[in-house]
Every structure is written in structure tokens, then in C-alpha cells.
Amino acid sequence: MGSGVGAGSGGMAGPAASPRGVAGPAASPPGGPGSPAGRAGVGEAEQDRSPAGWLSELDDEAARRQRAGLRRELRPREAGDDAVDLAGNDYLGLSRHPRVLAAAADALTRYGLGATGSRLVRGSTAEHAELEAGLAGLFGSEAALVYSSGYLANMGAVRALAGPGTLLLSDAYNHASIVDGCRNSRAEVVVVPHADVAAVERTLAGRGGRPAVLVTESVFSVDGDLAPLVELHAACRRHGALLLVDDAHAVGLLGPSGAGAVAAAGLAGAPDVVVTATLSKSFGAAGGVVAGPRALVSKLVDTGRTFIYDTALPPVVAAGALAALELIRDGDALRAESAERAALVGKRLVGHDVSEPAAGVVSVAAPGPDEAVAWAQACRERGVAVGCFRPPSTPDGRSRLRLTINVGVPRAAFEEALNVIAECAP
Ligand SMILES: Cc1ncc(COP(=O)(O)O)c(C=O)c1O
């Protein structure tokens, strides 16, 4: 494995779970199985193999994570939680849209709660097929395949495109699901500096006849910046490499009819571009998708382990996502509102280092991790939920609040929330 992919996945330290998978040196929880720290606590002396010994080892690991500031807390959200949501990913507010709920309720009575089996056994319904056709239409691809999560879609797509003998380039800020897909592929993985076209070009120039694939997010999940897709694609074309783009944070918000950043870049349907996305953000639902050539989808159905050996997305969710897809296609007004609100953040938080939002994610830099935590906590106490990111979820020196634009929040409440943030983050 090349440099960097071993840096870890799913690192998170703040109150909110990190959507990012590669986050610098400490991203792998210390004490993880097989890690030096994990072994150190057991000691060089005889290891206690009894159940009690194992439990005490787990306690030791937890204590080490506590000391390193890596304990995470699950905070159940109650149905009536009236915090203004600037932390979730329900960008278009569709998770509660009446048409989405009606479609899901109807499917619930027809199919019951679960899919009852994997897609190839009992889990495929007309709703899945319709959703796949609709998503292929949205992305302008020949075909699309729905997964039970975006995580599994990314794992499956990377594995299908890259294997032993492939040179796999992965942006340094890619999501954990991509990082894990890279590890799982057994390709030679090179982590390229974030959004660095020249580094991609240089790395591809050294591929020496091997098949090569570049994988990147479009809109990055923490800072909300947009990868230079046109330039990255041109570099890939020059070197005969494939481009795999995770459009999770752009679908619904960017591009014609909300088709995403790949479509906005004029790359929809390009034969050397594959798109993945999740239905858990703008769709307000759950599930993931891989969109690309029919031959790729056929390979995924025949051989993709994260597709074949996983219980299907529940039909109730597929039906809700299908209704959300229609709303996304007709959602120009929602997209305009989202863009307006995103632009408002920088204007209201004057004096702060606010990122230039490409879509629905805006980050506000904090001087350090303690300030980021204190700001987020103060906001929460005043009824505003914001994301808080600090190392190891972010690189050192890049602690920040992550604000997401949810147009389901009434405009007045959103604007008042910005005032609260300005006061809580002096
Ligand atoms: C960029 C990106 N890709 C993939 C995923 C995984 O999607 P899902 O939550 O549907 O598994 C996420 C979610 O956090 C994400 O932010």
C-alpha cells in the first residue's frame, strides 16, 4: 500500500461524528486492534486470555481513548427536539416532506418494514428498479445501482474499478468509505494532496502502463469546498485513467435539476467517469448509489460483495427516496434558497474565517479545538445544533464549526441562528 491510506478511517474527536475518513496522524483510534498502543496496554508480560482479561483490556483501551480526548458520546435526538438544525445533512429538508412521507407510508403498508433479503434473493422491488432508473436519468449515466448505504456504494465502486496491479490515487481529504474501499481493493494506493491537480498529474505520469483510477469527493464534507473536477478529469484523460467521484454533498444542490457537481462540470455520462452518491443527505433518506456504464453495474451485480452480501435498502426507504428524487428534479427554488443562505453565513459572521461554500456546507475556523468545542456547546445551549470538528477529524490547526444549510429550517429561524452563532463564537 502506498503512502497515507493507512492514516486511518472514520477519525472523529468532536461532539459530532466526522464524515471524513482521513484526518492526519491520529485518525486511527489508539488502542485499536493490532495497533502498537493496543498491545502496549496488555503489557509485554503474559496476556490474560480469560473473558475477564478481555473485558479489562477493553476498559484499558477506553481509558486510553479518554486520556487522548477520543471518547465519543451518543446523544439521542428526541422526536420533538426543536433545536435549529445546522448540523445534519437534510440539505433540502426532504426528510419530512409530506410527499416523501406519503410515499414511504404507502410502501410501508405494501411491503412491511424491511427488505427481508438481499437484492439478489428477495430484496428487489419495483421501487428499487424505478429509483435506479430515475437516478441513472438524473446522473446522465447508462445505469445506476442502489445500495443500502453510501458507505457500501463507495466500497463497492472502488473495489470494482481497482484491484491488485491498479494504481489508485485518493484525495487526502476523502471520506472513510473511500479510504476503506482503497484499503480493501489491494491496489497500490497513493494519497494525493487535497485538490492538487499537479500532484495528480505527476503521480499519473509515473503509472508505468498500469491501469489507474483517481477517486475524489466533489464537494468535501467538512470544508464544503469543490474539487477541480474539470482539471482532474483532463489529467485523467491525458493519462488514460478513470475518475471516480463521490458526489454525496453535491447531488440535489448543484448541477442541472440537482444532478450534482459532475453534471455541473459537464462530465455527466462521460465513459471514463463513475459517480457515487448517498441518499442520506439531500434526499433526506438513506442508501447509496453507483452510477456509470451498464457494464460496470453488471459487474457490481455479479461480483460486488458489498452489494451481494447485504440486505437490500428497505422498500419503504426506496419509495421515499423516489419521491425525494422528483422533488429534487423540480427543486430549483430550494437550490436558490440554499445558495442564498450559504452566502449569508459569511456576511453575518463578520471577522470570522468562513469558507467559501460550494454547496450546503460552510465551515467556520476556530482558534483551537477547545474553542470549537466551547462554541458548539454554547450554540447547543441556545437551541442551535452545529457540527464541531477538531483533530484528529481535521488536520492539526484546523478545528472548526461545520454549518450545514437546511432549507427545511424556516428562514427567520436560520437567520436568528446565525446571530446566536456570532454571539457564541466571538
Ligand atoms: C462524502 C461522503 N461519502 C459517503 C458517505 C457515506 O454515506 P452513508 O451515510 O449513506 O453511508 C458520507 C456520509 O457521511 C459522506 O459524507
Tab-separated table of C-alpha atoms and ligand atoms in Angstrom:
chain	number	residue	atom	x	y	z
A	1	MET	CA	0.000	0.000	0.000
A	2	GLY	CA	1.290	3.426	-0.869
A	3	SER	CA	1.682	6.348	1.424
A	4	GLY	CA	-1.059	7.636	3.548
A	5	VAL	CA	-4.072	5.408	3.192
A	6	GLY	CA	-3.067	3.713	6.349
A	7	ALA	CA	-3.661	7.024	8.066
A	8	GLY	CA	-6.962	5.759	9.286
A	9	SER	CA	-10.656	5.952	8.770
A	10	GLY	CA	-13.581	7.481	10.481
A	11	GLY	CA	-11.463	9.527	12.808
A	12	MET	CA	-13.520	11.794	14.986
A	13	ALA	CA	-12.987	13.564	18.206
A	14	GLY	CA	-15.530	16.313	18.446
A	15	PRO	CA	-19.090	16.068	19.671
A	16	ALA	CA	-20.223	15.379	16.140
A	17	ALA	CA	-19.134	12.318	14.247
A	18	SER	CA	-16.693	13.122	11.498
A	19	PRO	CA	-17.865	12.463	7.993
A	20	ARG	CA	-14.246	12.441	6.932
A	21	GLY	CA	-12.103	9.391	6.868
A	22	VAL	CA	-8.561	10.620	6.571
A	23	ALA	CA	-7.630	13.101	9.139
A	24	GLY	CA	-3.968	13.094	9.780
A	25	PRO	CA	-1.803	11.277	12.168
A	26	ALA	CA	-4.171	10.396	14.946
A	27	ALA	CA	-7.142	9.298	12.873
A	28	SER	CA	-6.790	5.658	13.859
A	29	PRO	CA	-8.141	5.315	17.351
A	30	PRO	CA	-5.214	4.483	19.586
A	31	GLY	CA	-5.558	1.102	21.034
A	32	GLY	CA	-7.342	-0.296	18.017
A	33	PRO	CA	-6.888	-3.981	17.431
A	34	GLY	CA	-3.357	-4.695	16.433
A	35	SER	CA	-2.124	-1.154	16.968
A	36	PRO	CA	1.034	-0.697	18.997
A	37	ALA	CA	-0.963	1.250	21.589
A	38	GLY	CA	-3.499	-1.555	21.751
A	39	ARG	CA	-0.827	-4.087	22.504
A	40	ALA	CA	1.068	-1.867	24.895
A	41	GLY	CA	-1.765	-1.818	27.455
A	42	VAL	CA	-1.789	-5.577	27.648
A	43	GLY	CA	1.838	-5.479	28.525
A	44	GLU	CA	4.798	-7.478	27.409
A	45	ALA	CA	4.069	-9.937	30.178
A	46	GLU	CA	1.715	-12.865	29.806
A	47	GLN	CA	-1.603	-11.818	28.239
A	48	ASP	CA	-4.707	-12.758	30.237
A	49	ARG	CA	-6.848	-14.718	27.721
A	50	SER	CA	-9.830	-15.220	30.031
A	51	PRO	CA	-13.142	-13.367	29.372
A	52	ALA	CA	-12.348	-11.164	32.370
A	53	GLY	CA	-8.934	-10.375	30.865
A	54	TRP	CA	-10.508	-9.398	27.591
A	55	LEU	CA	-13.020	-7.117	29.310
A	56	SER	CA	-10.321	-5.493	31.353
A	57	GLU	CA	-8.312	-4.929	28.154
A	58	LEU	CA	-11.337	-3.173	26.645
A	59	ASP	CA	-11.579	-0.981	29.742
A	60	ASP	CA	-7.886	-0.122	29.452
A	61	GLU	CA	-8.338	0.844	25.814
A	62	ALA	CA	-11.322	3.033	26.705
A	63	ALA	CA	-9.249	4.758	29.393
A	64	ARG	CA	-6.505	5.434	26.857
A	65	ARG	CA	-9.027	6.922	24.426
A	66	GLN	CA	-10.417	9.038	27.241
A	67	ARG	CA	-6.950	10.414	28.040
A	68	ALA	CA	-6.361	11.173	24.366
A	69	GLY	CA	-9.683	13.031	24.120
A	70	LEU	CA	-11.077	10.431	21.737
A	71	ARG	CA	-14.198	9.291	23.596
A	72	ARG	CA	-17.415	9.932	21.729
A	73	GLU	CA	-20.832	10.336	23.136
A	74	LEU	CA	-24.099	9.234	21.578
A	75	ARG	CA	-26.694	11.880	22.233
A	76	PRO	CA	-30.153	10.611	21.346
A	77	ARG	CA	-32.204	13.212	19.497
A	78	GLU	CA	-35.794	13.232	20.600
A	79	ALA	CA	-38.597	13.430	18.046
A	80	GLY	CA	-39.670	16.788	19.437
A	81	ASP	CA	-36.135	18.240	19.536
A	82	ASP	CA	-36.680	21.793	18.420
A	83	ALA	CA	-33.019	22.808	18.037
A	84	VAL	CA	-32.412	24.696	14.827
A	85	ASP	CA	-30.600	22.115	12.729
A	86	LEU	CA	-27.383	23.401	11.202
A	87	ALA	CA	-25.599	20.114	11.815
A	88	GLY	CA	-27.481	17.421	9.898
A	89	ASN	CA	-27.323	16.756	6.160
A	90	ASP	CA	-31.004	17.150	5.303
A	91	TYR	CA	-29.993	19.958	2.927
A	92	LEU	CA	-33.336	20.356	1.180
A	93	GLY	CA	-35.490	19.495	4.191
A	94	LEU	CA	-36.921	16.494	2.338
A	95	SER	CA	-36.726	14.008	5.223
A	96	ARG	CA	-40.074	15.370	6.417
A	97	HIS	CA	-41.627	16.482	3.145
A	98	PRO	CA	-45.283	15.382	3.008
A	99	ARG	CA	-44.861	13.739	-0.406
A	100	VAL	CA	-41.847	11.774	0.789
A	101	LEU	CA	-43.648	10.663	3.939
A	102	ALA	CA	-46.784	9.692	1.990
A	103	ALA	CA	-44.786	7.582	-0.481
A	104	ALA	CA	-42.929	5.878	2.364
A	105	ALA	CA	-46.140	5.252	4.329
A	106	ASP	CA	-47.750	3.682	1.291
A	107	ALA	CA	-44.764	1.386	0.728
A	108	LEU	CA	-44.753	0.500	4.409
A	109	THR	CA	-48.265	-0.901	4.206
A	110	ARG	CA	-47.486	-2.781	0.990
A	111	TYR	CA	-44.071	-4.227	1.845
A	112	GLY	CA	-43.671	-4.036	5.600
A	113	LEU	CA	-40.652	-2.619	7.332
A	114	GLY	CA	-37.633	-4.456	5.978
A	115	ALA	CA	-36.458	-5.709	2.602
A	116	THR	CA	-36.393	-9.267	4.013
A	117	GLY	CA	-33.381	-10.262	1.930
A	118	SER	CA	-30.503	-9.197	-0.260
A	119	ARG	CA	-31.220	-7.700	-3.668
A	120	LEU	CA	-30.487	-10.961	-5.470
A	121	VAL	CA	-32.708	-13.027	-3.182
A	122	ARG	CA	-35.961	-11.317	-2.077
A	123	GLY	CA	-34.918	-7.696	-1.636
A	124	SER	CA	-35.557	-6.167	-5.082
A	125	THR	CA	-38.861	-4.387	-5.630
A	126	ALA	CA	-40.363	-2.197	-8.344
A	127	GLU	CA	-39.394	0.772	-6.162
A	128	HIS	CA	-35.713	-0.171	-6.329
A	129	ALA	CA	-35.877	-0.558	-10.114
A	130	GLU	CA	-37.702	2.738	-10.541
A	131	LEU	CA	-35.287	4.507	-8.233
A	132	GLU	CA	-32.321	3.148	-10.172
A	133	ALA	CA	-33.791	4.223	-13.488
A	134	GLY	CA	-34.527	7.661	-12.034
A	135	LEU	CA	-31.024	8.047	-10.615
A	136	ALA	CA	-29.417	6.987	-13.901
A	137	GLY	CA	-31.581	9.622	-15.582
A	138	LEU	CA	-30.536	12.255	-13.051
A	139	PHE	CA	-26.824	11.490	-13.386
A	140	GLY	CA	-26.998	11.038	-17.152
A	141	SER	CA	-25.415	7.607	-16.819
A	142	GLU	CA	-26.287	4.403	-18.631
A	143	ALA	CA	-27.217	2.659	-15.427
A	144	ALA	CA	-27.302	3.001	-11.647
A	145	LEU	CA	-27.291	0.568	-8.744
A	146	VAL	CA	-28.735	1.309	-5.317
A	147	TYR	CA	-27.022	0.128	-2.119
A	148	SER	CA	-28.194	0.132	1.461
A	149	SER	CA	-25.732	2.922	2.266
A	150	GLY	CA	-23.374	5.362	0.617
A	151	TYR	CA	-20.566	3.734	2.576
A	152	LEU	CA	-21.151	0.396	0.880
A	153	ALA	CA	-21.629	2.057	-2.512
A	154	ASN	CA	-18.188	3.650	-2.236
A	155	MET	CA	-16.584	0.439	-1.011
A	156	GLY	CA	-18.158	-1.457	-3.895
A	157	ALA	CA	-17.301	1.095	-6.582
A	158	VAL	CA	-13.638	1.407	-5.611
A	159	ARG	CA	-13.236	-2.370	-5.447
A	160	ALA	CA	-14.870	-2.819	-8.859
A	161	LEU	CA	-12.579	-0.268	-10.508
A	162	ALA	CA	-9.300	-1.101	-8.808
A	163	GLY	CA	-7.568	-4.289	-7.751
A	164	PRO	CA	-4.067	-5.643	-7.345
A	165	GLY	CA	-1.981	-4.100	-10.105
A	166	THR	CA	-4.011	-0.871	-10.269
A	167	LEU	CA	-2.567	2.493	-9.284
A	168	LEU	CA	-5.244	4.133	-7.143
A	169	LEU	CA	-4.978	7.860	-6.362
A	170	SER	CA	-7.070	9.086	-3.437
A	171	ASP	CA	-7.523	12.709	-2.315
A	172	ALA	CA	-6.107	13.272	1.169
A	173	TYR	CA	-9.467	14.506	2.462
A	174	ASN	CA	-11.571	11.648	1.131
A	175	HIS	CA	-14.314	10.118	3.253
A	176	ALA	CA	-13.701	6.997	5.352
A	177	SER	CA	-15.792	4.879	2.988
A	178	ILE	CA	-13.405	5.715	0.143
A	179	VAL	CA	-10.383	5.121	2.350
A	180	ASP	CA	-11.738	1.720	3.323
A	181	GLY	CA	-12.573	0.958	-0.309
A	182	CYS	CA	-8.969	1.776	-1.210
A	183	ARG	CA	-7.593	-0.488	1.505
A	184	ASN	CA	-9.944	-3.269	0.535
A	185	SER	CA	-9.016	-3.086	-3.153
A	186	ARG	CA	-5.437	-4.242	-2.600
A	187	ALA	CA	-4.400	-1.755	-5.282
A	188	GLU	CA	-1.309	0.370	-4.836
A	189	VAL	CA	-2.787	3.456	-3.198
A	190	VAL	CA	-1.219	6.899	-3.381
A	191	VAL	CA	-2.848	9.578	-1.252
A	192	VAL	CA	-2.529	12.814	-3.204
A	193	PRO	CA	-2.566	16.229	-1.512
A	194	HIS	CA	-6.031	17.728	-1.317
A	195	ALA	CA	-7.370	19.056	-4.638
A	196	ASP	CA	-3.861	19.174	-6.085
A	197	VAL	CA	-4.114	18.720	-9.861
A	198	ALA	CA	-0.340	18.976	-10.386
A	199	ALA	CA	0.258	16.175	-7.876
A	200	VAL	CA	-2.322	14.028	-9.641
A	201	GLU	CA	-0.651	14.733	-12.958
A	202	ARG	CA	2.794	13.837	-11.589
A	203	THR	CA	1.565	10.632	-9.991
A	204	LEU	CA	-0.269	9.522	-13.113
A	205	ALA	CA	2.806	10.241	-15.204
A	206	GLY	CA	4.589	7.547	-13.187
A	207	ARG	CA	1.944	4.880	-13.599
A	208	GLY	CA	4.114	2.904	-15.990
A	209	GLY	CA	1.422	1.226	-18.036
A	210	ARG	CA	-0.674	0.130	-15.060
A	211	PRO	CA	-4.415	0.840	-15.039
A	212	ALA	CA	-5.024	3.949	-12.917
A	213	VAL	CA	-8.021	5.393	-11.092
A	214	LEU	CA	-8.400	8.724	-9.289
A	215	VAL	CA	-11.040	8.895	-6.561
A	216	THR	CA	-12.222	12.151	-5.021
A	217	GLU	CA	-15.222	13.727	-3.390
A	218	SER	CA	-16.782	16.603	-5.322
A	219	VAL	CA	-17.959	18.865	-2.504
A	220	PHE	CA	-15.841	17.951	0.513
A	221	SER	CA	-17.786	17.080	3.579
A	222	VAL	CA	-16.084	19.219	6.236
A	223	ASP	CA	-14.881	22.372	4.491
A	224	GLY	CA	-17.515	22.343	1.755
A	225	ASP	CA	-15.002	23.175	-0.989
A	226	LEU	CA	-15.338	21.825	-4.505
A	227	ALA	CA	-12.736	19.603	-6.169
A	228	PRO	CA	-11.429	20.944	-9.508
A	229	LEU	CA	-13.305	18.243	-11.399
A	230	VAL	CA	-12.758	19.567	-14.914
A	231	GLU	CA	-8.993	19.774	-14.426
A	232	LEU	CA	-8.812	16.443	-12.627
A	233	HIS	CA	-10.767	14.789	-15.420
A	234	ALA	CA	-8.493	16.350	-18.050
A	235	ALA	CA	-5.452	14.983	-16.207
A	236	CYS	CA	-7.073	11.552	-16.024
A	237	ARG	CA	-7.883	11.638	-19.736
A	238	ARG	CA	-4.328	12.605	-20.637
A	239	HIS	CA	-3.040	9.570	-18.786
A	240	GLY	CA	-5.814	7.123	-19.615
A	241	ALA	CA	-7.050	6.961	-16.010
A	242	LEU	CA	-10.611	6.578	-14.736
A	243	LEU	CA	-12.191	9.185	-12.471
A	244	LEU	CA	-14.462	8.117	-9.612
A	245	VAL	CA	-16.336	10.985	-7.949
A	246	ASP	CA	-18.275	10.787	-4.699
A	247	ASP	CA	-20.986	13.393	-5.298
A	248	ALA	CA	-22.612	12.879	-1.878
A	249	HIS	CA	-22.650	16.539	-0.848
A	250	ALA	CA	-23.469	17.996	-4.267
A	251	VAL	CA	-26.394	15.929	-5.512
A	252	GLY	CA	-29.609	17.833	-5.050
A	253	LEU	CA	-27.767	21.129	-4.687
A	254	LEU	CA	-25.567	21.620	-7.746
A	255	GLY	CA	-25.956	20.991	-11.452
A	256	PRO	CA	-28.963	20.975	-13.730
A	257	SER	CA	-32.020	19.600	-11.888
A	258	GLY	CA	-29.759	18.949	-8.889
A	259	ALA	CA	-27.792	16.316	-10.820
A	260	GLY	CA	-24.645	17.145	-8.853
A	261	ALA	CA	-21.176	18.539	-9.347
A	262	VAL	CA	-20.156	16.019	-12.003
A	263	ALA	CA	-23.061	17.152	-14.175
A	264	ALA	CA	-22.310	20.794	-13.349
A	265	ALA	CA	-18.763	20.215	-14.631
A	266	GLY	CA	-20.138	18.912	-17.941
A	267	LEU	CA	-18.962	15.366	-17.216
A	268	ALA	CA	-22.325	13.608	-16.964
A	269	GLY	CA	-22.281	10.346	-18.862
A	270	ALA	CA	-18.575	10.553	-19.717
A	271	PRO	CA	-17.414	6.968	-20.310
A	272	ASP	CA	-14.374	7.389	-18.050
A	273	VAL	CA	-16.268	8.892	-15.095
A	274	VAL	CA	-18.132	6.945	-12.428
A	275	VAL	CA	-20.296	8.674	-9.828
A	276	THR	CA	-21.249	7.538	-6.362
A	277	ALA	CA	-23.616	9.324	-4.017
A	278	THR	CA	-25.626	8.806	-0.905
A	279	LEU	CA	-29.375	9.158	-0.482
A	280	SER	CA	-28.854	10.165	3.131
A	281	LYS	CA	-28.237	13.857	2.521
A	282	SER	CA	-30.277	15.917	0.014
A	283	PHE	CA	-32.685	13.018	-0.419
A	284	GLY	CA	-33.371	13.040	3.309
A	285	ALA	CA	-33.485	9.242	3.239
A	286	ALA	CA	-30.771	6.562	3.399
A	287	GLY	CA	-28.945	4.410	0.901
A	288	GLY	CA	-26.235	4.856	-1.692
A	289	VAL	CA	-25.828	4.650	-5.435
A	290	VAL	CA	-23.189	3.897	-8.042
A	291	ALA	CA	-23.910	5.397	-11.479
A	292	GLY	CA	-21.905	4.643	-14.600
A	293	PRO	CA	-21.687	2.417	-17.640
A	294	ARG	CA	-24.108	-0.544	-17.807
A	295	ALA	CA	-21.157	-2.940	-17.924
A	296	LEU	CA	-19.912	-1.643	-14.574
A	297	VAL	CA	-23.318	-2.054	-12.935
A	298	SER	CA	-23.485	-5.548	-14.339
A	299	LYS	CA	-20.080	-6.321	-12.775
A	300	LEU	CA	-21.280	-4.946	-9.424
A	301	VAL	CA	-24.407	-7.114	-9.505
A	302	ASP	CA	-22.438	-10.212	-10.447
A	303	THR	CA	-19.405	-9.761	-8.228
A	304	GLY	CA	-19.713	-6.812	-5.820
A	305	ARG	CA	-19.531	-8.128	-2.281
A	306	THR	CA	-20.999	-5.029	-0.601
A	307	PHE	CA	-23.981	-5.327	-2.940
A	308	ILE	CA	-24.492	-9.095	-3.000
A	309	TYR	CA	-23.966	-9.913	0.664
A	310	ASP	CA	-26.009	-7.115	2.170
A	311	THR	CA	-29.725	-6.934	2.890
A	312	ALA	CA	-31.370	-4.571	0.434
A	313	LEU	CA	-32.366	-0.998	1.172
A	314	PRO	CA	-35.876	-1.309	2.689
A	315	PRO	CA	-38.555	-0.687	0.015
A	316	VAL	CA	-40.093	1.935	2.290
A	317	VAL	CA	-36.860	3.942	2.028
A	318	ALA	CA	-36.580	3.345	-1.723
A	319	ALA	CA	-40.132	4.666	-2.166
A	320	GLY	CA	-39.413	7.740	-0.046
A	321	ALA	CA	-36.175	8.375	-1.943
A	322	LEU	CA	-38.046	8.088	-5.233
A	323	ALA	CA	-40.462	10.803	-4.126
A	324	ALA	CA	-37.475	12.886	-2.980
A	325	LEU	CA	-35.882	12.421	-6.396
A	326	GLU	CA	-38.888	14.046	-8.067
A	327	LEU	CA	-38.728	16.941	-5.628
A	328	ILE	CA	-35.006	17.320	-6.310
A	329	ARG	CA	-35.572	17.439	-10.072
A	330	ASP	CA	-38.136	20.203	-9.567
A	331	GLY	CA	-36.156	21.839	-6.789
A	332	ASP	CA	-34.666	24.948	-8.410
A	333	ALA	CA	-36.363	27.200	-5.841
A	334	LEU	CA	-34.961	25.107	-2.977
A	335	ARG	CA	-31.482	25.248	-4.526
A	336	ALA	CA	-31.679	29.028	-4.941
A	337	GLU	CA	-32.741	29.376	-1.309
A	338	SER	CA	-29.893	27.125	-0.182
A	339	ALA	CA	-27.310	29.135	-2.134
A	340	GLU	CA	-28.650	32.406	-0.722
A	341	ARG	CA	-28.460	31.101	2.826
A	342	ALA	CA	-24.966	29.716	2.342
A	343	ALA	CA	-23.793	33.130	1.137
A	344	LEU	CA	-25.410	34.755	4.165
A	345	VAL	CA	-23.189	32.903	6.641
A	346	GLY	CA	-20.028	34.795	5.711
A	347	LYS	CA	-21.891	38.098	5.725
A	348	ARG	CA	-23.281	37.511	9.221
A	349	LEU	CA	-20.153	36.063	10.797
A	350	VAL	CA	-18.003	39.062	10.009
A	351	GLY	CA	-14.447	38.788	11.312
A	352	HIS	CA	-14.521	35.001	11.196
A	353	ASP	CA	-12.610	32.815	8.798
A	354	VAL	CA	-15.618	31.398	6.927
A	355	SER	CA	-15.142	29.017	3.995
A	356	GLU	CA	-16.429	29.900	0.538
A	357	PRO	CA	-19.333	27.454	0.256
A	358	ALA	CA	-19.677	25.457	-2.965
A	359	ALA	CA	-22.976	23.946	-1.838
A	360	GLY	CA	-24.597	23.354	1.559
A	361	VAL	CA	-21.567	23.077	3.856
A	362	VAL	CA	-19.901	26.128	5.388
A	363	SER	CA	-17.046	25.898	7.854
A	364	VAL	CA	-16.063	28.489	10.428
A	365	ALA	CA	-12.473	28.266	11.633
A	366	ALA	CA	-11.857	28.208	15.385
A	367	PRO	CA	-8.561	29.218	17.020
A	368	GLY	CA	-8.216	25.767	18.547
A	369	PRO	CA	-10.061	22.595	19.499
A	370	ASP	CA	-11.162	23.873	22.890
A	371	GLU	CA	-12.753	26.947	21.384
A	372	ALA	CA	-14.518	24.841	18.743
A	373	VAL	CA	-15.997	22.606	21.428
A	374	ALA	CA	-16.962	25.557	23.634
A	375	TRP	CA	-18.594	27.405	20.736
A	376	ALA	CA	-20.599	24.371	19.654
A	377	GLN	CA	-21.700	23.721	23.226
A	378	ALA	CA	-22.766	27.349	23.731
A	379	CYS	CA	-24.761	27.216	20.483
A	380	ARG	CA	-26.445	23.989	21.567
A	381	GLU	CA	-27.434	25.516	24.892
A	382	ARG	CA	-29.115	28.307	22.949
A	383	GLY	CA	-31.014	25.902	20.748
A	384	VAL	CA	-28.760	25.791	17.691
A	385	ALA	CA	-27.167	22.499	16.620
A	386	VAL	CA	-23.882	22.904	14.733
A	387	GLY	CA	-21.159	20.439	13.832
A	388	CYS	CA	-17.826	20.651	15.658
A	389	PHE	CA	-14.665	19.262	14.125
A	390	ARG	CA	-11.184	19.133	15.610
A	391	PRO	CA	-8.129	16.933	15.232
A	392	PRO	CA	-7.949	14.078	14.565
A	393	SER	CA	-11.112	14.550	12.474
A	394	THR	CA	-9.374	17.517	10.879
A	395	PRO	CA	-5.701	18.122	10.268
A	396	ASP	CA	-3.800	19.827	13.085
A	397	GLY	CA	-4.609	23.520	13.397
A	398	ARG	CA	-7.897	23.193	11.523
A	399	SER	CA	-10.536	22.992	14.238
A	400	ARG	CA	-13.826	24.347	13.019
A	401	LEU	CA	-17.568	24.552	13.273
A	402	ARG	CA	-19.320	22.902	10.365
A	403	LEU	CA	-22.621	24.513	9.457
A	404	THR	CA	-24.993	22.817	7.062
A	405	ILE	CA	-27.687	24.686	5.238
A	406	ASN	CA	-31.073	23.048	5.719
A	407	VAL	CA	-33.768	24.889	3.798
A	408	GLY	CA	-36.383	22.997	5.826
A	409	VAL	CA	-35.497	25.346	8.696
A	410	PRO	CA	-37.683	28.469	8.448
A	411	ARG	CA	-35.703	31.418	7.089
A	412	ALA	CA	-36.250	33.586	10.171
A	413	ALA	CA	-35.032	30.803	12.472
A	414	PHE	CA	-31.990	30.275	10.258
A	415	GLU	CA	-31.077	33.960	10.365
A	416	GLU	CA	-31.591	34.100	14.126
A	417	ALA	CA	-29.365	31.016	14.434
A	418	LEU	CA	-26.584	32.902	12.656
A	419	ASN	CA	-26.906	35.681	15.235
A	420	VAL	CA	-26.622	33.090	18.001
A	421	ILE	CA	-23.504	31.611	16.397
A	422	ALA	CA	-21.967	35.075	16.054
A	423	GLU	CA	-22.531	35.635	19.787
A	424	CYS	CA	-21.337	32.184	20.855
A	425	ALA	CA	-18.232	32.302	18.649
A	426	PRO	CA	-16.853	35.746	19.499
B	1	LIG	C1	-18.633	12.187	1.261
B	1	LIG	C2	-19.406	11.063	1.845
B	1	LIG	N1	-19.412	9.881	1.206
B	1	LIG	C3	-20.081	8.822	1.695
B	1	LIG	C4	-20.784	8.907	2.871
B	1	LIG	C5	-21.470	7.690	3.402
B	1	LIG	O1	-22.830	7.745	3.148
B	1	LIG	P1	-23.864	6.949	4.035
B	1	LIG	O2	-24.069	7.750	5.273
B	1	LIG	O3	-25.086	6.863	3.175
B	1	LIG	O4	-23.294	5.615	4.328
B	1	LIG	C6	-20.841	10.125	3.549
B	1	LIG	C7	-21.638	10.239	4.795
B	1	LIG	O5	-21.261	10.687	5.806
B	1	LIG	C8	-20.111	11.231	3.036
B	1	LIG	O6	-20.081	12.404	3.671
